[in-house]
Coordinates of C-alpha atoms and ligand atoms in Angstrom, one line a residue:
M1 CA 5.2 24.7 9.1
S2 CA 3.4 26.9 6.6
T3 CA 3.4 26.2 2.8
S4 CA 3.3 28.6 0.0
S5 CA -0.4 27.9 -0.5
G6 CA -0.9 29.1 3.1
R7 CA -1.6 25.6 4.4
A8 CA -0.2 24.6 7.7
T9 CA 1.0 21.2 8.4
T10 CA 2.1 19.3 11.5
G11 CA 4.0 16.8 9.4
D12 CA 7.7 16.1 9.3
G13 CA 8.4 18.5 6.5
S14 CA 10.4 16.4 4.2
G15 CA 8.9 13.1 5.4
T16 CA 10.7 10.5 7.3
G17 CA 13.5 10.0 4.8
I18 CA 12.5 6.4 4.3
R19 CA 11.4 4.8 1.0
L20 CA 11.0 1.4 -0.4
H21 CA 14.0 -0.3 -2.1
A22 CA 13.1 0.0 -5.8
P23 CA 14.8 0.7 -9.2
A24 CA 14.8 4.4 -10.3
P25 CA 11.8 5.4 -12.4
G26 CA 12.2 4.5 -16.0
W27 CA 9.2 6.5 -17.3
A28 CA 7.1 9.5 -16.2
L29 CA 3.8 11.1 -16.7
G30 CA 2.7 14.6 -15.6
A31 CA -0.7 15.6 -14.2
D32 CA -2.5 18.1 -12.0
V33 CA -3.9 15.4 -9.8
V34 CA -3.0 11.7 -9.4
V35 CA -5.6 9.5 -7.9
V36 CA -4.3 6.2 -6.4
G37 CA -7.1 3.6 -6.3
S38 CA -10.3 2.9 -8.2
G39 CA -13.0 2.2 -5.7
V40 CA -16.0 4.5 -5.1
A41 CA -13.8 7.2 -3.5
G42 CA -11.0 7.2 -6.1
L43 CA -13.2 7.2 -9.1
T44 CA -15.6 9.8 -7.7
A45 CA -12.7 12.1 -6.9
A46 CA -11.2 11.6 -10.4
L47 CA -14.5 12.3 -12.2
R48 CA -15.0 15.5 -10.2
C49 CA -11.4 16.8 -10.7
A50 CA -11.6 15.9 -14.5
A51 CA -15.0 17.6 -14.9
A52 CA -13.4 20.8 -13.5
G53 CA -10.7 20.7 -16.1
R54 CA -7.9 19.2 -14.0
R55 CA -5.6 16.8 -15.8
T56 CA -6.3 13.7 -13.8
V57 CA -4.5 10.3 -13.9
V58 CA -5.9 7.3 -12.0
V59 CA -3.5 4.6 -11.0
T60 CA -4.8 1.3 -9.7
K61 CA -3.3 -1.9 -8.4
A62 CA -5.4 -4.3 -10.4
R63 CA -8.0 -3.6 -13.1
L64 CA -10.1 -0.5 -12.7
D65 CA -13.1 -2.5 -11.4
D66 CA -11.1 -4.8 -9.1
G67 CA -10.9 -2.9 -5.7
S68 CA -12.8 -3.5 -2.5
T69 CA -15.9 -1.5 -3.7
R70 CA -16.8 -4.3 -6.1
W71 CA -17.2 -6.7 -3.1
A72 CA -19.6 -4.5 -1.1
Q73 CA -22.8 -6.4 -0.8
G74 CA -25.2 -4.7 1.7
G75 CA -25.4 -1.2 0.2
I76 CA -25.0 2.4 0.9
A77 CA -26.6 4.1 3.9
A78 CA -28.3 7.5 3.5
A79 CA -31.4 9.2 4.9
L80 CA -33.5 8.7 1.8
G81 CA -36.6 7.1 3.2
E82 CA -39.8 8.7 4.2
G83 CA -39.6 9.8 7.8
D84 CA -35.9 9.3 8.0
T85 CA -33.6 12.3 8.7
P86 CA -29.9 13.0 8.7
E87 CA -30.2 13.6 12.5
Q88 CA -31.4 10.0 13.0
H89 CA -28.6 8.7 10.8
L90 CA -26.1 10.8 12.8
D91 CA -27.4 9.3 16.1
D92 CA -26.9 5.7 14.9
T93 CA -23.5 6.5 13.6
L94 CA -22.4 8.1 16.9
V95 CA -23.7 5.2 18.9
A96 CA -21.8 2.7 16.8
G97 CA -18.6 4.8 17.0
A98 CA -18.5 4.3 20.8
G99 CA -17.6 7.8 21.8
L100 CA -14.8 8.4 19.2
C101 CA -16.6 9.8 16.2
D102 CA -15.9 13.4 15.2
E103 CA -19.4 14.8 15.2
A104 CA -18.6 17.5 12.6
A105 CA -17.4 14.9 10.2
V106 CA -20.5 12.7 10.8
R107 CA -22.8 15.7 10.3
L108 CA -21.2 16.3 6.9
L109 CA -21.6 12.7 6.0
V110 CA -25.3 12.5 6.9
T111 CA -26.3 15.8 5.5
E112 CA -24.3 15.7 2.3
G113 CA -24.9 11.9 1.9
P114 CA -28.4 11.9 0.3
G115 CA -27.3 14.4 -2.4
A116 CA -24.1 12.5 -3.1
V117 CA -26.2 9.3 -3.6
R118 CA -28.5 11.2 -6.0
R119 CA -25.4 12.4 -8.0
L120 CA -24.2 8.8 -8.1
I121 CA -27.5 7.8 -9.6
A122 CA -27.2 10.6 -12.1
T123 CA -23.8 9.1 -13.0
G124 CA -25.5 5.9 -14.0
A125 CA -25.7 3.6 -10.9
E126 CA -29.0 1.8 -10.8
F127 CA -30.4 0.9 -7.4
D128 CA -33.1 -1.7 -6.7
R129 CA -36.6 0.0 -6.8
D130 CA -40.0 -1.0 -5.6
A131 CA -41.9 -2.5 -8.6
D132 CA -45.1 -0.6 -7.8
T133 CA -43.9 2.8 -6.6
G134 CA -40.6 3.1 -8.4
E135 CA -39.0 4.3 -5.1
I136 CA -35.5 3.1 -4.1
E137 CA -35.9 0.0 -1.9
L138 CA -34.2 0.3 1.5
T139 CA -33.1 -2.4 3.8
R140 CA -31.7 -2.6 7.4
E141 CA -28.3 -3.5 8.8
G142 CA -26.7 -3.7 12.2
G143 CA -26.9 -0.5 14.3
H144 CA -29.5 1.2 12.1
H145 CA -32.8 1.9 13.7
R146 CA -34.6 2.2 10.4
R147 CA -34.5 0.9 6.8
R148 CA -31.8 3.2 5.4
I149 CA -29.6 1.0 3.1
A150 CA -30.0 1.4 -0.7
H151 CA -28.9 -1.7 -2.6
A152 CA -28.4 -2.8 -6.2
G153 CA -28.6 -6.2 -7.9
G154 CA -30.0 -7.6 -4.6
D155 CA -26.6 -8.0 -2.9
A156 CA -24.3 -6.7 -5.6
T157 CA -24.3 -3.0 -4.7
G158 CA -20.6 -2.5 -5.0
A159 CA -20.4 -4.2 -8.4
E160 CA -23.1 -1.9 -9.7
I161 CA -21.5 1.2 -8.3
S162 CA -18.2 0.1 -9.7
R163 CA -19.7 -0.6 -13.2
A164 CA -21.3 2.9 -13.3
L165 CA -18.2 4.8 -12.2
V166 CA -15.8 2.8 -14.5
E167 CA -18.0 3.5 -17.5
A168 CA -18.1 7.2 -16.5
V169 CA -14.3 7.4 -16.2
H170 CA -13.9 5.9 -19.6
A171 CA -16.6 8.2 -21.1
A172 CA -14.7 11.2 -19.6
G173 CA -11.5 10.0 -21.2
I174 CA -9.6 10.0 -17.9
E175 CA -6.1 8.6 -18.2
T176 CA -5.7 5.3 -16.3
V177 CA -2.7 3.2 -15.4
E178 CA -3.8 -0.3 -14.3
N179 CA -1.9 -3.1 -12.6
A180 CA 0.2 -0.4 -10.9
L181 CA 1.4 -0.8 -7.3
V182 CA 2.1 2.6 -5.8
L183 CA 5.5 2.7 -4.1
D184 CA 6.3 6.1 -2.5
L185 CA 5.2 9.7 -2.4
L186 CA 7.5 12.1 -4.2
Q187 CA 8.1 15.3 -2.1
D188 CA 10.1 18.4 -2.8
A189 CA 12.7 19.9 -0.5
E190 CA 9.9 21.6 1.6
G191 CA 8.0 18.4 2.0
R192 CA 5.3 19.3 -0.5
T193 CA 3.7 16.5 -2.6
A194 CA 5.3 16.2 -6.0
G195 CA 3.6 12.9 -7.2
V196 CA 4.2 9.2 -6.7
T197 CA 6.5 6.4 -7.8
L198 CA 4.8 3.2 -8.9
H199 CA 5.5 -0.1 -10.5
V200 CA 3.4 -1.4 -13.4
M201 CA 3.1 -5.2 -13.4
G202 CA 3.3 -7.0 -16.7
E203 CA 3.5 -5.4 -20.1
G204 CA 1.5 -2.5 -21.3
Q205 CA 1.8 1.1 -22.3
H206 CA 4.0 1.6 -19.2
D207 CA 6.2 -1.0 -17.8
G208 CA 8.3 -1.4 -14.6
V209 CA 8.9 1.4 -12.1
G210 CA 7.8 4.9 -13.2
A211 CA 6.6 8.2 -11.8
V212 CA 3.5 10.4 -12.1
H213 CA 4.4 14.0 -11.2
A214 CA 1.6 16.0 -9.8
P215 CA 1.2 18.6 -7.0
A216 CA -1.9 16.8 -5.6
V217 CA -2.1 13.1 -4.8
I218 CA -5.4 11.5 -3.6
L219 CA -4.9 8.2 -1.8
A220 CA -7.9 6.0 -2.2
T221 CA -6.1 2.7 -1.9
G222 CA -8.7 0.9 0.3
G223 CA -7.9 -1.2 3.3
M224 CA -5.4 -3.5 4.9
G225 CA -7.5 -6.7 5.6
Q226 CA -4.7 -8.9 4.3
V227 CA -2.7 -8.2 7.5
F228 CA -4.9 -11.0 9.0
S229 CA -5.1 -14.6 7.8
A230 CA -8.9 -14.5 7.1
T231 CA -10.5 -11.4 5.7
T232 CA -13.3 -10.3 3.4
N233 CA -10.8 -8.0 1.6
P234 CA -9.4 -8.9 -1.8
S235 CA -5.7 -9.9 -2.0
V236 CA -4.7 -6.4 -3.1
S237 CA -5.7 -4.9 0.3
T238 CA -2.2 -4.8 1.8
G239 CA -2.2 -1.4 3.5
D240 CA -0.1 0.2 0.7
G241 CA -1.7 3.7 1.2
V242 CA -1.2 3.8 4.9
A243 CA 2.4 2.6 4.6
L244 CA 3.2 5.1 1.9
A245 CA 1.7 7.9 4.0
L246 CA 3.7 6.9 7.1
R247 CA 6.9 6.8 5.1
A248 CA 6.0 10.3 3.8
G249 CA 5.7 11.6 7.4
A250 CA 1.9 11.8 7.5
E251 CA -0.1 11.1 10.6
V252 CA -2.3 8.0 10.9
S253 CA -5.0 7.6 13.6
D254 CA -7.2 4.9 15.1
L255 CA -5.4 2.0 13.5
E256 CA -6.2 -0.2 16.5
F257 CA -9.9 -0.2 15.5
V258 CA -10.2 -3.1 13.0
Q259 CA -13.7 -4.2 12.3
F260 CA -14.3 -7.9 12.2
H261 CA -17.5 -8.7 10.2
P262 CA -19.6 -11.1 12.3
T263 CA -21.0 -13.2 9.5
V264 CA -18.3 -14.5 7.1
L265 CA -18.8 -17.9 5.6
F266 CA -16.8 -20.3 7.7
L267 CA -14.5 -22.4 5.4
G268 CA -12.5 -24.2 8.1
P269 CA -10.3 -23.2 11.0
D270 CA -7.2 -22.7 8.8
A271 CA -8.8 -20.9 5.9
E272 CA -6.6 -18.1 4.6
G273 CA -7.1 -15.1 2.3
Q274 CA -10.3 -13.6 1.1
Q275 CA -13.4 -15.3 2.5
P276 CA -17.0 -14.9 1.3
L277 CA -19.1 -12.3 3.1
V278 CA -22.6 -13.0 4.2
S279 CA -24.1 -9.5 4.3
E280 CA -25.7 -8.0 7.3
A281 CA -28.6 -7.3 5.1
V282 CA -29.4 -11.0 5.4
R283 CA -30.0 -10.4 9.1
G284 CA -31.7 -7.1 8.1
E285 CA -34.3 -9.2 6.2
G286 CA -34.9 -11.5 9.2
A287 CA -32.2 -14.2 9.4
Y288 CA -31.0 -15.0 12.9
L289 CA -28.0 -16.5 14.6
V290 CA -28.0 -19.8 16.3
D291 CA -25.4 -21.7 18.2
A292 CA -24.2 -25.3 17.8
D293 CA -27.4 -26.5 19.6
G294 CA -29.7 -24.4 17.4
V295 CA -30.4 -21.9 20.1
R296 CA -30.6 -18.1 19.4
F297 CA -28.1 -16.2 21.5
M298 CA -28.3 -12.5 20.5
T299 CA -31.7 -11.9 21.9
G300 CA -31.4 -10.5 25.4
Q301 CA -27.9 -9.2 24.7
H302 CA -29.0 -6.0 23.0
E303 CA -32.3 -4.3 22.1
L304 CA -31.5 -4.9 18.4
A305 CA -30.5 -8.5 18.9
E306 CA -28.9 -9.7 15.7
L307 CA -29.0 -6.2 14.4
A308 CA -26.9 -4.7 17.2
P309 CA -23.8 -2.8 16.0
R310 CA -21.3 -5.1 14.4
D311 CA -18.8 -5.2 17.3
I312 CA -21.5 -6.4 19.7
V313 CA -22.6 -9.1 17.3
A314 CA -19.0 -10.2 16.7
K315 CA -18.4 -10.4 20.4
G316 CA -21.6 -12.3 21.0
I317 CA -20.5 -14.9 18.4
M318 CA -17.0 -15.1 19.8
R319 CA -18.3 -15.6 23.4
R320 CA -20.7 -18.3 22.4
M321 CA -18.0 -20.0 20.3
Q322 CA -15.7 -20.0 23.4
E323 CA -18.4 -21.4 25.6
Q324 CA -19.2 -24.2 23.2
G325 CA -15.6 -24.8 22.1
A326 CA -16.9 -24.3 18.5
H327 CA -15.1 -22.9 15.5
H328 CA -18.3 -21.1 14.2
M329 CA -21.9 -20.4 14.8
F330 CA -24.8 -20.6 12.2
L331 CA -26.9 -18.0 10.4
D332 CA -30.4 -19.4 9.8
A333 CA -32.4 -18.0 6.9
R334 CA -34.1 -21.1 5.6
H335 CA -37.5 -19.4 6.2
F336 CA -36.7 -16.9 3.3
G337 CA -37.5 -19.7 0.8
R338 CA -35.9 -20.3 -2.5
Q339 CA -37.4 -17.4 -4.4
M340 CA -36.3 -14.7 -1.9
W341 CA -32.8 -16.2 -1.8
E342 CA -32.6 -16.1 -5.6
Q343 CA -33.9 -12.6 -6.0
R344 CA -32.6 -10.8 -3.0
F345 CA -29.3 -12.4 -2.3
P346 CA -28.1 -14.1 -5.5
T347 CA -24.4 -13.4 -4.9
I348 CA -24.4 -14.9 -1.4
L349 CA -26.5 -17.9 -2.5
A350 CA -24.0 -18.7 -5.3
A351 CA -21.0 -18.3 -3.0
C352 CA -22.5 -20.6 -0.3
R353 CA -23.5 -23.2 -2.9
S354 CA -20.0 -23.1 -4.5
H355 CA -18.8 -24.2 -1.1
G356 CA -21.4 -27.0 -0.7
I357 CA -23.8 -25.1 1.6
D358 CA -27.4 -24.5 0.5
P359 CA -28.9 -21.7 2.6
V360 CA -32.4 -22.6 1.4
T361 CA -32.3 -25.9 3.2
E362 CA -29.6 -25.5 5.9
P363 CA -28.1 -22.9 8.2
I364 CA -24.9 -21.2 7.1
P365 CA -21.8 -21.7 9.2
V366 CA -20.4 -18.3 10.0
A367 CA -17.5 -16.8 12.0
P368 CA -16.0 -13.2 12.3
A369 CA -13.2 -12.2 10.0
A370 CA -11.3 -9.0 9.4
H371 CA -13.4 -6.6 7.3
Y372 CA -12.7 -2.9 7.6
A373 CA -10.1 -0.5 9.0
S374 CA -12.0 2.2 10.9
G375 CA -8.8 4.1 11.2
G376 CA -6.2 5.2 8.6
V377 CA -4.4 8.3 7.3
R378 CA -5.7 11.2 9.4
T379 CA -7.5 13.9 7.4
D380 CA -9.4 17.1 8.0
L381 CA -12.9 17.7 6.7
R382 CA -11.6 18.5 3.2
G383 CA -9.6 15.2 3.0
R384 CA -6.2 16.9 3.6
T385 CA -3.6 14.9 5.4
T386 CA -0.8 16.4 7.4
V387 CA 1.5 16.4 4.3
P388 CA 0.7 19.3 2.0
G389 CA -0.8 18.2 -1.3
L390 CA -1.5 14.7 -0.1
Y391 CA -5.2 13.8 0.4
A392 CA -6.9 10.6 1.5
C393 CA -10.5 9.3 1.2
G394 CA -12.3 6.0 1.5
E395 CA -11.0 3.2 3.7
V396 CA -7.4 4.4 3.7
A397 CA -8.5 7.6 5.4
C398 CA -9.4 8.4 9.0
T399 CA -11.9 11.3 8.6
G400 CA -13.3 10.9 12.1
V401 CA -16.6 9.5 10.8
H402 CA -16.2 6.0 12.1
G403 CA -14.8 6.4 15.5
A404 CA -14.1 3.1 17.2
N405 CA -16.5 1.1 15.0
R406 CA -17.9 1.9 11.6
L407 CA -21.7 1.8 11.2
A408 CA -22.7 -0.7 8.6
S409 CA -22.9 0.7 5.0
N410 CA -21.4 4.0 5.9
S411 CA -18.2 3.3 4.0
L412 CA -19.4 3.7 0.5
L413 CA -21.2 6.9 1.6
E414 CA -18.0 8.2 3.2
G415 CA -16.0 7.5 0.1
L416 CA -18.5 9.5 -2.0
V417 CA -18.9 12.5 0.3
F418 CA -15.3 13.0 1.1
A419 CA -14.1 12.4 -2.5
E420 CA -16.4 15.2 -3.6
R421 CA -15.1 17.4 -0.8
I422 CA -11.5 16.7 -1.9
A423 CA -12.2 17.5 -5.5
E424 CA -13.8 20.8 -4.4
D425 CA -10.8 21.7 -2.3
I426 CA -8.3 21.0 -5.1
V427 CA -10.4 22.9 -7.7
A428 CA -10.9 25.9 -5.3
D429 CA -7.4 26.0 -3.9
A430 CA -5.0 24.0 -6.1
P431 CA -1.9 22.9 -4.1
A432 CA 1.2 24.9 -5.2
S433 CA 3.1 23.2 -7.9
A434 CA 6.2 21.4 -6.6
G435 CA 9.4 20.5 -8.3
P436 CA 10.2 16.9 -9.5
G437 CA 10.8 15.6 -6.0
V438 CA 14.1 15.2 -4.2
P439 CA 15.6 11.7 -3.8
V440 CA 15.2 10.3 -0.3
P441 CA 18.5 8.7 0.8
F442 CA 17.5 5.9 3.1
R443 CA 15.8 2.9 1.5
G444 CA 14.4 0.7 4.2
P445 CA 14.8 -3.1 4.2
L446 CA 12.5 -5.2 2.1
L447 CA 10.8 -8.2 3.7
P448 CA 11.0 -11.6 1.8
A449 CA 7.7 -12.5 0.1
E450 CA 7.2 -15.5 2.6
A451 CA 6.9 -13.0 5.5
R452 CA 3.3 -12.2 4.4
L453 CA 2.0 -15.5 5.8
D454 CA 4.1 -15.1 9.0
I455 CA 2.7 -11.6 9.5
Q456 CA -0.9 -12.8 8.9
R457 CA -0.5 -15.6 11.4
I458 CA 1.1 -13.4 14.0
M459 CA -1.6 -10.8 13.7
T460 CA -4.5 -13.3 13.8
Q461 CA -3.1 -14.9 16.9
G462 CA -2.1 -11.8 18.8
A463 CA -4.2 -8.9 17.5
G464 CA -7.4 -10.4 16.2
V465 CA -10.9 -10.1 17.6
L466 CA -9.8 -10.9 21.2
R467 CA -6.7 -9.1 22.4
S468 CA -4.7 -8.9 25.7
A469 CA -1.4 -7.4 26.9
D470 CA 0.2 -10.9 26.5
S471 CA -1.1 -11.6 23.1
L472 CA -0.2 -8.2 21.8
R473 CA 3.3 -8.3 23.4
A474 CA 3.9 -11.7 21.6
A475 CA 2.7 -10.2 18.3
A476 CA 4.9 -7.1 18.7
D477 CA 8.0 -9.2 19.5
A478 CA 7.4 -11.5 16.5
L479 CA 6.9 -8.6 14.2
D480 CA 10.0 -6.8 15.6
S481 CA 12.0 -9.9 14.9
L482 CA 11.0 -9.9 11.3
Y483 CA 12.0 -6.3 10.9
A484 CA 15.2 -6.6 12.9
A485 CA 16.4 -9.6 10.7
A486 CA 15.7 -7.6 7.5
L487 CA 17.4 -4.5 8.9
Y488 CA 20.4 -6.5 10.0
D489 CA 20.9 -8.0 6.6
L490 CA 20.7 -4.6 5.0
E491 CA 23.0 -2.8 7.5
M492 CA 25.5 -5.5 8.0
H493 CA 25.6 -7.2 4.6
G494 CA 24.1 -4.6 2.3
K495 CA 21.5 -7.3 1.3
T496 CA 17.8 -7.1 1.1
A497 CA 15.0 -9.1 -0.6
E498 CA 14.7 -8.6 -4.3
P499 CA 12.4 -5.6 -5.1
G500 CA 9.1 -6.8 -6.5
V501 CA 5.4 -6.8 -5.9
D502 CA 5.5 -9.6 -3.3
T503 CA 8.3 -8.1 -1.3
W504 CA 6.9 -4.5 -1.4
E505 CA 3.5 -5.8 -0.2
A506 CA 5.1 -7.8 2.6
T507 CA 7.0 -4.7 3.7
N508 CA 3.9 -2.6 3.6
L509 CA 2.0 -5.2 5.6
L510 CA 4.7 -5.3 8.3
C511 CA 4.7 -1.5 8.5
V512 CA 1.0 -1.3 9.2
A513 CA 0.9 -4.4 11.4
R514 CA 3.6 -2.9 13.7
V515 CA 1.8 0.4 14.1
L516 CA -1.6 -1.4 14.6
V517 CA -0.1 -3.5 17.4
A518 CA 1.7 -0.6 19.0
A519 CA -1.6 1.3 19.2
A520 CA -3.6 -1.7 20.4
R521 CA -1.1 -2.3 23.2
R522 CA -1.3 1.3 24.3
R523 CA -5.2 1.4 24.4
E524 CA -5.8 -0.4 27.7
E525 CA -9.6 -0.5 27.5
T526 CA -12.3 -2.2 25.4
R527 CA -14.1 0.1 23.0
G528 CA -15.9 -0.4 19.8
C529 CA -14.1 -3.1 17.8
H530 CA -11.0 -3.0 20.0
W531 CA -11.6 -5.8 22.5
R532 CA -9.1 -6.3 25.4
E533 CA -9.7 -9.3 27.5
D534 CA -7.5 -7.9 30.2
H535 CA -9.3 -4.5 30.2
P536 CA -12.9 -5.5 29.5
D537 CA -14.5 -2.1 30.2
R538 CA -14.8 1.2 28.3
E539 CA -12.7 3.8 30.2
D540 CA -14.1 7.2 29.1
T541 CA -12.0 9.2 31.6
T542 CA -8.7 8.0 30.3
W543 CA -9.4 6.8 26.8
R544 CA -12.0 9.0 25.1
R545 CA -9.2 10.1 22.8
H546 CA -7.4 9.1 19.6
L547 CA -4.0 7.7 19.2
V548 CA -2.3 9.5 16.4
V549 CA 0.9 7.9 15.1
R550 CA 3.6 8.9 12.8
L551 CA 7.0 7.4 11.9
S552 CA 10.2 9.2 12.3
R553 CA 13.8 8.3 11.9
T554 CA 16.4 8.2 14.6
E555 CA 20.0 8.8 14.0
K556 CA 20.6 5.1 14.0
R557 CA 18.4 4.7 11.0
A558 CA 15.8 2.9 13.1
L559 CA 12.0 3.5 12.8
V560 CA 10.3 5.1 15.7
V561 CA 6.6 5.2 16.0
T562 CA 5.6 8.3 17.8
E563 CA 2.3 8.7 19.4
T564 CA 0.2 11.6 20.6
D565 CA -3.4 11.8 21.5
T566 CA -6.2 14.2 21.0
A567 CA -9.4 14.5 22.9
D568 CA -11.5 16.1 20.2
F569 CA -9.8 15.2 16.9
P570 CA -9.0 18.8 15.8
S571 CA -8.4 19.9 12.3
V572 CA -5.1 18.6 10.9
D573 CA -3.9 22.2 10.9
T574 CA -4.2 22.4 14.7
P575 CA -1.1 21.3 16.6
L576 CA -1.8 18.2 18.7
R577 CA -2.0 18.8 22.4
T578 CA 0.3 16.4 24.1
P579 CA 3.9 15.9 23.3
V580 CA 4.8 13.2 20.9
H581 CA 6.7 10.4 22.5
P582 CA 7.9 7.0 21.2
I583 CA 5.7 4.0 21.7
L584 CA 7.9 1.6 19.7
S585 CA 11.4 1.8 18.6
Q586 CA 13.5 -0.5 16.6
E587 CA 17.0 0.3 17.6
S588 CA 19.3 -2.2 16.0
Ligands
SIN1 C1 -22.4 -6.1 4.6 O1 -23.1 -6.2 3.6 O2 -22.7 -6.7 5.7 C2 -21.2 -5.3 4.7 C3 -21.6 -3.9 4.6 C4 -20.5 -3.0 5.2 O3 -19.4 -3.4 5.5 O4 -20.8 -1.8 5.5

């Protein structure tokens, strides 16, 4: 399909014809660009669009400074140090990505990255500097062969970046709508983006369900960590952007590659929700992992030992936990001493102490937890998705940079670089204005709020760090039952759960969980952060390719997840190679 702005799309045209059950919008705003999300990616895109004179509205689920960016500890990777080069950064990124990175995307990231970090500094972000030379201090993290990670406030990099960007957004007078859960994409009869519907929680200038009409929508909604029981992600990370994009007919890719951070503070086997991260930078500064007997176990497993790429360290920890029948391992950094802990890692020190652990005098109990979605809404190198006028950047996007496993501290950089590219694209070639959006007839069933915990437990048991055909089949069956029950109530009795934040979030979580499990079942190999016990090897001949998924509707009003694959992750304008075929269907 070709649009009036000359853009081609492989999407469904008018989307899937599915939207969330929600009241009709009671208020409306107009804009040239609406940015959904207020992390590094969203706010950078908003600042650049506004600076170019585009009327920009930022909508965000909590407060402007409440997204995932704020929680980033380690820092932002870029070839800034003496002797470092974008080429070396590229090499480390490709190795971590386990054969699935799009090299063109990575090359853009590493070459445009240093300039993007300097522009972030010019915006007001203050990074830690050497007291004598005034140069930016750089640390190491897993998978990096040199010191390349700039940090701020010791281990509070995300908080500092967020502070600087939020101040800049206020100074620029950009209109913001806080406490707003995005619901669905508005599309015109030709499938072009026409804005979003959203729900504002609580009372404010806007209240209840409304709409922002705009021909360009930038999704920067962050991740989906809440699909698992234990995650480093805040409670707002419920996959809303990916679910919205799927309902709008966009393609998503690589959803099976969920990164589990190896060192998350262990708070008990049944801990649920957001868990405190213990940054890889702690290992970068010399902390090491020991097992229940106090023995180091990563040496000999990889040339970088504790600083191997994240998937290898997570697997090393899980294996030793299985061998010892333990719930966790330990991270030992007692040798840092009190002063270094207080100056370099004040956030982690405070988090550990608030849970009764003093890292100055005792090893920290750690275990892997869900941390980052390497896949997401598929984009080209300008951040365009397969739906005209819909862009994605940051964790919600799959730009091809991360492949099967993101390199540590590449995420803030990816958010910066691709947000700037999106803004350039919108400014240079504004999406054609669309009408107000046509109503989509079918409103899918809403899940009850309690389903959130069910989904998290199902996913943790069946699609966590260790996966197998059996565990994934059990997860798929359990998720399908949740969907089938809700669909039955809707179709047979015209009943569905009460529309509201909890039920919309549960419905989004189910949507992304089902697609994630479908892709993980299909990928019968172990690669990057996708670990199949029943297929322990990497199979390059069959599986050096991406699983690209989109939803479509059957005549029976059932969701069908269709899959295709691509060997080389072409531009979104390029038709995919192999025919799309169903990998999951919910015929009722
Ligand atoms: C960390 O500080 O270990 C997390 C950094 C990242 O996820 O890139």
